[in-house]
PDB file of C-alpha atoms in Angstrom:
ATOM      1  CA  MET A   1       1.971  15.530   5.723  1.00 63.00           C
ATOM      2  CA  ASN A   2       0.540  17.813   3.023  1.00 77.00           C
ATOM      3  CA  VAL A   3       3.130  16.506   0.574  1.00 78.00           C
ATOM      4  CA  LEU A   4       2.154  12.921   1.402  1.00 83.00           C
ATOM      5  CA  LYS A   5      -1.542  13.683   0.865  1.00 86.00           C
ATOM      6  CA  THR A   6      -0.811  15.394  -2.436  1.00 85.00           C
ATOM      7  CA  GLU A   7       1.323  12.523  -3.701  1.00 87.00           C
ATOM      8  CA  MET A   8      -1.161   9.921  -2.496  1.00 90.00           C
ATOM      9  CA  ARG A   9      -3.923  11.712  -4.379  1.00 89.00           C
ATOM     10  CA  ARG A  10      -1.653  11.852  -7.410  1.00 87.00           C
ATOM     11  CA  GLY A  11      -0.989   8.125  -7.213  1.00 88.00           C
ATOM     12  CA  ILE A  12      -4.557   6.951  -6.607  1.00 91.00           C
ATOM     13  CA  CYS A  13      -6.879   9.609  -8.065  1.00 87.00           C
ATOM     14  CA  SER A  14      -5.646   9.420 -11.641  1.00 88.00           C
ATOM     15  CA  TRP A  15      -6.622   7.905 -14.966  1.00 91.00           C
ATOM     16  CA  LYS A  16      -3.535   5.681 -14.786  1.00 91.00           C
ATOM     17  CA  PHE A  17      -4.773   4.169 -11.528  1.00 93.00           C
ATOM     18  CA  ALA A  18      -8.243   3.624 -12.984  1.00 92.00           C
ATOM     19  CA  GLY A  19      -6.691   2.055 -16.072  1.00 92.00           C
ATOM     20  CA  SER A  20      -4.680  -0.340 -13.903  1.00 92.00           C
ATOM     21  CA  VAL A  21      -7.814  -1.415 -12.047  1.00 93.00           C
ATOM     22  CA  VAL A  22      -9.732  -2.003 -15.272  1.00 92.00           C
ATOM     23  CA  LEU A  23      -6.912  -4.005 -16.881  1.00 91.00           C
ATOM     24  CA  ILE A  24      -6.471  -6.232 -13.830  1.00 89.00           C
ATOM     25  CA  LEU A  25     -10.235  -6.743 -13.566  1.00 86.00           C
ATOM     26  CA  LEU A  26     -10.552  -7.713 -17.233  1.00 87.00           C
ATOM     27  CA  MET A  27      -7.680 -10.190 -17.022  1.00 84.00           C
ATOM     28  CA  GLU A  28      -9.151 -11.628 -13.819  1.00 77.00           C
ATOM     29  CA  LEU A  29     -12.461 -12.286 -15.529  1.00 77.00           C
ATOM     30  CA  VAL A  30     -10.793 -13.720 -18.633  1.00 78.00           C
ATOM     31  CA  GLY A  31      -8.672 -15.962 -16.408  1.00 70.00           C
ATOM     32  CA  ALA A  32     -11.830 -17.184 -14.706  1.00 66.00           C
ATOM     33  CA  GLY A  33     -13.358 -18.355 -17.997  1.00 63.00           C
ATOM     34  CA  ASP A  34     -13.107 -22.050 -17.134  1.00 62.00           C
ATOM     35  CA  SER A  35     -14.504 -21.326 -13.690  1.00 60.00           C
ATOM     36  CA  PHE A  36     -17.589 -19.696 -15.210  1.00 59.00           C
ATOM     37  CA  SER A  37     -18.216 -22.847 -17.271  1.00 60.00           C
ATOM     38  CA  LEU A  38     -17.723 -25.087 -14.246  1.00 58.00           C
ATOM     39  CA  ALA A  39     -19.973 -22.919 -12.085  1.00 57.00           C
ATOM     40  CA  GLU A  40     -22.669 -22.994 -14.758  1.00 58.00           C
ATOM     41  CA  SER A  41     -22.551 -26.791 -14.812  1.00 60.00           C
ATOM     42  CA  TYR A  42     -23.061 -26.842 -11.032  1.00 57.00           C
ATOM     43  CA  LEU A  43     -26.059 -24.561 -11.399  1.00 56.00           C
ATOM     44  CA  GLN A  44     -27.564 -26.795 -14.071  1.00 56.00           C
ATOM     45  CA  MET A  45     -27.101 -29.896 -11.925  1.00 56.00           C
ATOM     46  CA  ASP A  46     -28.208 -28.331  -8.669  1.00 52.00           C
ATOM     47  CA  GLY A  47     -30.178 -25.098  -8.522  1.00 52.00           C
ATOM     48  CA  SER A  48     -30.560 -25.286  -4.750  1.00 54.00           C
ATOM     49  CA  LEU A  49     -28.739 -23.102  -2.256  1.00 53.00           C
ATOM     50  CA  ALA A  50     -25.986 -25.734  -1.923  1.00 60.00           C
ATOM     51  CA  GLY A  51     -25.359 -25.674  -5.672  1.00 58.00           C
ATOM     52  CA  LEU A  52     -25.316 -21.890  -5.737  1.00 59.00           C
ATOM     53  CA  LYS A  53     -22.842 -21.796  -2.857  1.00 60.00           C
ATOM     54  CA  GLN A  54     -20.522 -24.122  -4.737  1.00 63.00           C
ATOM     55  CA  ALA A  55     -20.873 -22.116  -7.951  1.00 62.00           C
ATOM     56  CA  GLY A  56     -20.162 -18.833  -6.170  1.00 62.00           C
ATOM     57  CA  TRP A  57     -17.095 -20.273  -4.481  1.00 65.00           C
ATOM     58  CA  ILE A  58     -15.752 -21.640  -7.779  1.00 65.00           C
ATOM     59  CA  LEU A  59     -16.149 -18.242  -9.447  1.00 65.00           C
ATOM     60  CA  LEU A  60     -14.444 -16.340  -6.632  1.00 68.00           C
ATOM     61  CA  GLN A  61     -11.561 -18.786  -6.410  1.00 68.00           C
ATOM     62  CA  GLY A  62     -11.082 -18.997 -10.172  1.00 65.00           C
ATOM     63  CA  ALA A  63     -10.994 -15.239 -10.704  1.00 64.00           C
ATOM     64  CA  SER A  64      -8.666 -14.388  -7.817  1.00 71.00           C
ATOM     65  CA  GLN A  65      -6.189 -17.243  -8.241  1.00 73.00           C
ATOM     66  CA  SER A  66      -5.827 -17.518 -12.008  1.00 78.00           C
ATOM     67  CA  GLU A  67      -2.514 -17.287 -13.844  1.00 81.00           C
ATOM     68  CA  LEU A  68      -3.767 -14.300 -15.835  1.00 84.00           C
ATOM     69  CA  PHE A  69      -4.576 -12.422 -12.630  1.00 85.00           C
ATOM     70  CA  LEU A  70      -1.026 -12.854 -11.331  1.00 87.00           C
ATOM     71  CA  ILE A  71       0.405 -11.765 -14.680  1.00 89.00           C
ATOM     72  CA  ALA A  72      -1.902  -8.733 -14.718  1.00 89.00           C
ATOM     73  CA  VAL A  73      -0.703  -7.658 -11.277  1.00 91.00           C
ATOM     74  CA  SER A  74       2.953  -7.754 -12.334  1.00 91.00           C
ATOM     75  CA  MET A  75       2.155  -5.935 -15.592  1.00 89.00           C
ATOM     76  CA  THR A  76      -0.062  -3.111 -14.351  1.00 92.00           C
ATOM     77  CA  ALA A  77       0.553  -2.482 -10.625  1.00 92.00           C
ATOM     78  CA  ALA A  78       3.404  -0.102 -11.468  1.00 91.00           C
ATOM     79  CA  PHE A  79       1.407   1.845 -14.030  1.00 91.00           C
ATOM     80  CA  SER A  80      -0.084   4.545 -11.818  1.00 90.00           C
ATOM     81  CA  TYR A  81       2.950   5.922  -9.938  1.00 92.00           C
ATOM     82  CA  ALA A  82       6.168   3.897 -10.319  1.00 91.00           C
ATOM     83  CA  SER A  83       7.720   6.150 -12.965  1.00 90.00           C
ATOM     84  CA  VAL A  84       6.960   9.428 -11.150  1.00 90.00           C
ATOM     85  CA  PHE A  85      10.305   9.829  -9.376  1.00 90.00           C
ATOM     86  CA  TYR A  86      12.286   9.085 -12.527  1.00 91.00           C
ATOM     87  CA  GLU A  87      10.291  11.688 -14.463  1.00 90.00           C
ATOM     88  CA  GLU A  88      10.780  14.263 -11.696  1.00 88.00           C
ATOM     89  CA  ALA A  89      14.520  13.579 -11.594  1.00 86.00           C
ATOM     90  CA  GLU A  90      14.828  13.910 -15.367  1.00 86.00           C
ATOM     91  CA  ASN A  91      12.934  17.215 -15.333  1.00 83.00           C
ATOM     92  CA  ARG A  92      14.847  18.390 -12.227  1.00 80.00           C
ATOM     93  CA  PHE A  93      11.518  18.866 -10.476  1.00 81.00           C
ATOM     94  CA  VAL A  94      13.113  17.117  -7.500  1.00 80.00           C
ATOM     95  CA  LEU A  95      14.804  20.382  -6.497  1.00 76.00           C
ATOM     96  CA  MET A  96      11.447  22.144  -6.265  1.00 78.00           C
ATOM     97  CA  SER A  97       9.970  19.255  -4.280  1.00 77.00           C
ATOM     98  CA  LEU A  98      12.859  19.290  -1.803  1.00 76.00           C
ATOM     99  CA  SER A  99      12.188  22.966  -1.100  1.00 74.00           C
ATOM    100  CA  ARG A 100       8.801  21.959   0.354  1.00 77.00           C
ATOM    101  CA  THR A 101       9.863  18.972   2.439  1.00 79.00           C
ATOM    102  CA  SER A 102      12.873  17.289   4.000  1.00 82.00           C
ATOM    103  CA  TYR A 103      15.238  14.939   2.190  1.00 83.00           C
ATOM    104  CA  LYS A 104      14.145  11.850   4.148  1.00 88.00           C
ATOM    105  CA  ALA A 105      10.454  12.719   3.924  1.00 88.00           C
ATOM    106  CA  TYR A 106      10.711  13.088   0.153  1.00 88.00           C
ATOM    107  CA  ILE A 107      12.318   9.673  -0.285  1.00 90.00           C
ATOM    108  CA  GLY A 108       9.927   8.020   2.163  1.00 92.00           C
ATOM    109  CA  THR A 109       6.922   9.554   0.426  1.00 92.00           C
ATOM    110  CA  LYS A 110       8.001   8.315  -3.005  1.00 93.00           C
ATOM    111  CA  VAL A 111       8.581   4.771  -1.779  1.00 95.00           C
ATOM    112  CA  LEU A 112       5.386   4.647   0.300  1.00 95.00           C
ATOM    113  CA  VAL A 113       3.093   6.055  -2.391  1.00 95.00           C
ATOM    114  CA  THR A 114       4.579   3.733  -5.012  1.00 95.00           C
ATOM    115  CA  ALA A 115       3.865   0.693  -2.832  1.00 96.00           C
ATOM    116  CA  VAL A 116       0.424   1.867  -1.691  1.00 95.00           C
ATOM    117  CA  SER A 117      -0.763   2.770  -5.196  1.00 95.00           C
ATOM    118  CA  GLY A 118       0.319  -0.648  -6.475  1.00 95.00           C
ATOM    119  CA  GLY A 119      -1.456  -2.451  -3.656  1.00 94.00           C
ATOM    120  CA  CYS A 120      -4.608  -0.335  -3.853  1.00 95.00           C
ATOM    121  CA  CYS A 121      -5.179  -0.884  -7.565  1.00 94.00           C
ATOM    122  CA  VAL A 122      -5.060  -4.645  -6.972  1.00 93.00           C
ATOM    123  CA  ILE A 123      -7.444  -4.370  -4.007  1.00 93.00           C
ATOM    124  CA  CYS A 124      -9.924  -2.318  -6.056  1.00 93.00           C
ATOM    125  CA  ALA A 125      -9.841  -4.837  -8.907  1.00 90.00           C
ATOM    126  CA  PHE A 126     -10.208  -7.699  -6.417  1.00 87.00           C
ATOM    127  CA  CYS A 127     -13.279  -6.113  -4.811  1.00 87.00           C
ATOM    128  CA  LEU A 128     -14.896  -5.428  -8.184  1.00 88.00           C
ATOM    129  CA  GLN A 129     -14.356  -8.979  -9.421  1.00 83.00           C
ATOM    130  CA  THR A 130     -15.759 -10.352  -6.149  1.00 80.00           C
ATOM    131  CA  ILE A 131     -18.925  -8.289  -6.609  1.00 80.00           C
ATOM    132  CA  PHE A 132     -19.161  -9.313 -10.263  1.00 78.00           C
ATOM    133  CA  CYS A 133     -18.743 -13.022  -9.495  1.00 73.00           C
ATOM    134  CA  ILE A 134     -21.358 -12.944  -6.738  1.00 71.00           C
ATOM    135  CA  PHE A 135     -23.937 -11.252  -8.959  1.00 72.00           C
ATOM    136  CA  ALA A 136     -23.040 -13.562 -11.859  1.00 67.00           C
ATOM    137  CA  ALA A 137     -23.816 -16.587  -9.691  1.00 61.00           C
ATOM    138  CA  PHE A 138     -26.994 -15.016  -8.292  1.00 60.00           C
ATOM    139  CA  SER A 139     -28.285 -13.115 -11.296  1.00 58.00           C
ATOM    140  CA  SER A 140     -31.811 -14.313 -10.584  1.00 54.00           C
ATOM    141  CA  GLY A 141     -31.671 -13.025  -7.023  1.00 55.00           C
ATOM    142  CA  GLU A 142     -32.759 -16.374  -5.607  1.00 57.00           C
ATOM    143  CA  PHE A 143     -31.004 -17.351  -2.356  1.00 57.00           C
ATOM    144  CA  PHE A 144     -28.939 -14.143  -2.550  1.00 62.00           C
ATOM    145  CA  GLY A 145     -29.458 -13.212   1.099  1.00 65.00           C
ATOM    146  CA  GLU A 146     -28.683 -16.740   2.277  1.00 64.00           C
ATOM    147  CA  PHE A 147     -25.480 -16.828   0.239  1.00 64.00           C
ATOM    148  CA  MET A 148     -24.281 -13.474   1.604  1.00 66.00           C
ATOM    149  CA  GLY A 149     -24.738 -14.852   5.109  1.00 68.00           C
ATOM    150  CA  TYR A 150     -22.797 -17.963   4.118  1.00 64.00           C
ATOM    151  CA  LEU A 151     -20.120 -15.779   2.550  1.00 65.00           C
ATOM    152  CA  GLY A 152     -19.678 -13.790   5.740  1.00 63.00           C
ATOM    153  CA  GLN A 153     -19.460 -16.879   7.934  1.00 67.00           C
ATOM    154  CA  HIS A 154     -17.370 -19.284   5.858  1.00 65.00           C
ATOM    155  CA  MET A 155     -15.677 -17.517   2.947  1.00 72.00           C
ATOM    156  CA  LEU A 156     -14.848 -14.027   4.180  1.00 75.00           C
ATOM    157  CA  LEU A 157     -11.579 -15.042   5.862  1.00 78.00           C
ATOM    158  CA  SER A 158     -10.302 -16.732   2.697  1.00 77.00           C
ATOM    159  CA  LEU A 159     -11.242 -13.701   0.605  1.00 80.00           C
ATOM    160  CA  LEU A 160      -9.447 -11.358   3.006  1.00 85.00           C
ATOM    161  CA  GLN A 161      -6.359 -13.584   2.930  1.00 86.00           C
ATOM    162  CA  TRP A 162      -6.342 -13.600  -0.872  1.00 85.00           C
ATOM    163  CA  ALA A 163      -6.884  -9.843  -1.004  1.00 87.00           C
ATOM    164  CA  GLY A 164      -4.007  -9.185   1.399  1.00 92.00           C
ATOM    165  CA  LEU A 165      -1.609 -11.406  -0.538  1.00 92.00           C
ATOM    166  CA  ALA A 166      -2.635  -9.834  -3.840  1.00 91.00           C
ATOM    167  CA  ALA A 167      -2.197  -6.316  -2.425  1.00 94.00           C
ATOM    168  CA  LEU A 168       1.295  -7.098  -1.133  1.00 95.00           C
ATOM    169  CA  SER A 169       2.153  -8.568  -4.514  1.00 94.00           C
ATOM    170  CA  GLY A 170       0.953  -5.386  -6.219  1.00 95.00           C
ATOM    171  CA  ALA A 171       3.004  -3.245  -3.830  1.00 96.00           C
ATOM    172  CA  PHE A 172       6.112  -5.335  -4.511  1.00 97.00           C
ATOM    173  CA  TRP A 173       5.840  -5.141  -8.296  1.00 96.00           C
ATOM    174  CA  ALA A 174       5.126  -1.410  -8.179  1.00 96.00           C
ATOM    175  CA  VAL A 175       8.314  -0.793  -6.183  1.00 97.00           C
ATOM    176  CA  ILE A 176      10.249  -3.050  -8.564  1.00 97.00           C
ATOM    177  CA  GLY A 177       8.910  -0.879 -11.374  1.00 96.00           C
ATOM    178  CA  GLY A 178      10.169   2.256  -9.645  1.00 95.00           C
ATOM    179  CA  ILE A 179      13.632   0.752  -9.198  1.00 96.00           C
ATOM    180  CA  SER A 180      13.741  -0.377 -12.819  1.00 95.00           C
ATOM    181  CA  ALA A 181      12.814   3.057 -14.172  1.00 94.00           C
ATOM    182  CA  VAL A 182      15.675   4.754 -12.319  1.00 93.00           C
ATOM    183  CA  VAL A 183      18.324   2.073 -12.841  1.00 94.00           C
ATOM    184  CA  MET A 184      17.538   1.545 -16.532  1.00 93.00           C
ATOM    185  CA  LYS A 185      16.825   5.244 -17.140  1.00 90.00           C
ATOM    186  CA  SER A 186      13.506   4.672 -18.843  1.00 90.00           C
ATOM    187  CA  ARG A 187      10.000   5.207 -17.545  1.00 89.00           C
ATOM    188  CA  TYR A 188       8.777   2.438 -19.836  1.00 91.00           C
ATOM    189  CA  MET A 189      10.912  -0.076 -17.950  1.00 92.00           C
ATOM    190  CA  ALA A 190       8.788   0.699 -14.890  1.00 92.00           C
ATOM    191  CA  TYR A 191       5.945  -1.042 -16.707  1.00 91.00           C
ATOM    192  CA  MET A 192       7.880  -3.778 -18.526  1.00 93.00           C
ATOM    193  CA  ALA A 193      10.526  -4.899 -16.023  1.00 94.00           C
ATOM    194  CA  PRO A 194       8.170  -6.264 -13.305  1.00 94.00           C
ATOM    195  CA  PHE A 195       6.477  -8.652 -15.741  1.00 94.00           C
ATOM    196  CA  ILE A 196       9.825  -9.726 -17.221  1.00 94.00           C
ATOM    197  CA  LEU A 197      11.190 -10.417 -13.735  1.00 94.00           C
ATOM    198  CA  TYR A 198       8.005 -12.270 -12.759  1.00 93.00           C
ATOM    199  CA  TYR A 199       8.292 -14.513 -15.809  1.00 92.00           C
ATOM    200  CA  ILE A 200      12.028 -15.169 -15.348  1.00 92.00           C
ATOM    201  CA  LEU A 201      11.720 -16.016 -11.646  1.00 91.00           C
ATOM    202  CA  SER A 202       8.701 -18.264 -12.197  1.00 89.00           C
ATOM    203  CA  GLU A 203      10.340 -20.165 -15.065  1.00 89.00           C
ATOM    204  CA  PHE A 204      13.684 -20.393 -13.252  1.00 89.00           C
ATOM    205  CA  GLN A 205      12.055 -21.932 -10.189  1.00 87.00           C
ATOM    206  CA  SER A 206       9.854 -24.366 -12.112  1.00 85.00           C
ATOM    207  CA  ARG A 207      12.689 -25.633 -14.318  1.00 87.00           C
ATOM    208  CA  TYR A 208      15.723 -25.712 -12.046  1.00 86.00           C
ATOM    209  CA  TYR A 209      14.432 -25.725  -8.460  1.00 84.00           C
ATOM    210  CA  PRO A 210      10.918 -27.253  -8.577  1.00 82.00           C
ATOM    211  CA  GLU A 211      11.041 -28.180  -4.891  1.00 83.00           C
ATOM    212  CA  LEU A 212      11.956 -24.665  -3.710  1.00 82.00           C
ATOM    213  CA  HIS A 213       8.501 -23.191  -4.099  1.00 81.00           C
ATOM    214  CA  PHE A 214       9.262 -19.992  -2.195  1.00 81.00           C
ATOM    215  CA  LEU A 215      11.562 -18.843  -5.018  1.00 84.00           C
ATOM    216  CA  SER A 216       8.619 -18.325  -7.359  1.00 86.00           C
ATOM    217  CA  PRO A 217       6.617 -15.071  -7.074  1.00 88.00           C
ATOM    218  CA  LYS A 218       3.627 -17.056  -8.297  1.00 86.00           C
ATOM    219  CA  GLU A 219       3.787 -19.217  -5.172  1.00 87.00           C
ATOM    220  CA  TRP A 220       3.835 -16.152  -2.930  1.00 89.00           C
ATOM    221  CA  VAL A 221       0.217 -15.424  -3.813  1.00 87.00           C
ATOM    222  CA  VAL A 222      -1.286 -18.756  -4.893  1.00 83.00           C
ATOM    223  CA  SER A 223       0.294 -21.965  -3.629  1.00 76.00           C
ATOM    224  CA  LYS A 224      -0.671 -25.534  -2.848  1.00 77.00           C
ATOM    225  CA  TYR A 225       2.595 -26.068  -1.018  1.00 82.00           C
ATOM    226  CA  LEU A 226       3.193 -22.956   1.113  1.00 84.00           C
ATOM    227  CA  SER A 227       1.027 -21.994   4.063  1.00 86.00           C
ATOM    228  CA  VAL A 228      -0.672 -18.600   4.217  1.00 87.00           C
ATOM    229  CA  GLY A 229       1.742 -17.465   6.933  1.00 90.00           C
ATOM    230  CA  VAL A 230       4.796 -18.371   4.860  1.00 90.00           C
ATOM    231  CA  ARG A 231       3.366 -16.566   1.835  1.00 91.00           C
ATOM    232  CA  TYR A 232       2.653 -13.434   3.859  1.00 94.00           C
ATOM    233  CA  GLY A 233       6.143 -13.597   5.337  1.00 93.00           C
ATOM    234  CA  ALA A 234       7.764 -13.972   1.917  1.00 91.00           C
ATOM    235  CA  LEU A 235       5.812 -11.046   0.472  1.00 94.00           C
ATOM    236  CA  ILE A 236       6.419  -8.752   3.441  1.00 95.00           C
ATOM    237  CA  ILE A 237      10.154  -9.474   3.295  1.00 95.00           C
ATOM    238  CA  ALA A 238      10.146  -8.925  -0.477  1.00 95.00           C
ATOM    239  CA  VAL A 239       8.326  -5.585  -0.144  1.00 96.00           C
ATOM    240  CA  CYS A 240      10.669  -4.407   2.631  1.00 96.00           C
ATOM    241  CA  LEU A 241      13.800  -5.384   0.694  1.00 97.00           C
ATOM    242  CA  ALA A 242      12.529  -3.776  -2.505  1.00 96.00           C
ATOM    243  CA  SER A 243      11.588  -0.601  -0.592  1.00 96.00           C
ATOM    244  CA  GLY A 244      15.065  -0.435   0.934  1.00 96.00           C
ATOM    245  CA  VAL A 245      16.687  -0.795  -2.472  1.00 96.00           C
ATOM    246  CA  TYR A 246      14.364   1.826  -3.966  1.00 96.00           C
ATOM    247  CA  SER A 247      15.208   4.252  -1.150  1.00 95.00           C
ATOM    248  CA  ALA A 248      18.928   3.788  -1.825  1.00 95.00           C
ATOM    249  CA  VAL A 249      18.414   4.236  -5.569  1.00 94.00           C
ATOM    250  CA  ILE A 250      16.423   7.443  -5.042  1.00 92.00           C
ATOM    251  CA  ARG A 251      19.016   8.784  -2.597  1.00 91.00           C
ATOM    252  CA  ARG A 252      21.802   8.202  -5.084  1.00 90.00           C
ATOM    253  CA  ARG A 253      19.857   9.713  -7.980  1.00 88.00           C
ATOM    254  CA  VAL A 254      18.893  12.819  -6.003  1.00 86.00           C
ATOM    255  CA  ALA A 255      22.553  13.407  -5.153  1.00 77.00           C
ATOM    256  CA  HIS A 256      23.306  13.715  -8.879  1.00 72.00           C
ATOM    257  CA  VAL A 257      20.431  16.010  -9.828  1.00 63.00           C
TER     258      VAL A 257
END
């Protein structure tokens, strides 16, 4: 348990984690550029509570479902922890770690912390952009209390659904980064490979199998064709499969240290 706490702190309380959050947040806000313009037009046409509600909803939806946001998740979710096992194996620090914990616990900790750190950085960025969008729509403070009540009653469930899907996506790409670092023997591939795979899978599905939406990682998070349940199912299966592969890769690499 102490090893898990130490590794979790290492994965989340670091400058790499903070950098991941900032990068995702910035790309979210850039991706929501058109939404800011559209929301501003709503505010100009209708400054009432109804207009502000619509503007706030447009901002939240635009920031959390933009193409740039999905790209940012695949690019940066692995940044904080995915390369840690590879670096430990290369430096033979694995042997010291195994003296403090069991073989299975070590592997489980590496896989779990990789997934959790990837999901948490996305959640943090998602929460920050939600706060930013709300205050951007209600910079004057007018109707702020009424909108927060409306948010809690009508929009909270959608926001939680988006946040959960985004977190699972971050966990998946972080684990993919960990696998890539070990298999390709480069810590830099932990950061590059997830985005490359995201791009290849998305383009492959759109060009050759446009009707099979579940093949695209983009559709797992934001989709007009797949239900929320199907998207959650696809992401959970993807995370479990990736975690199983990562466990096997770690086990094999440890045997050769």
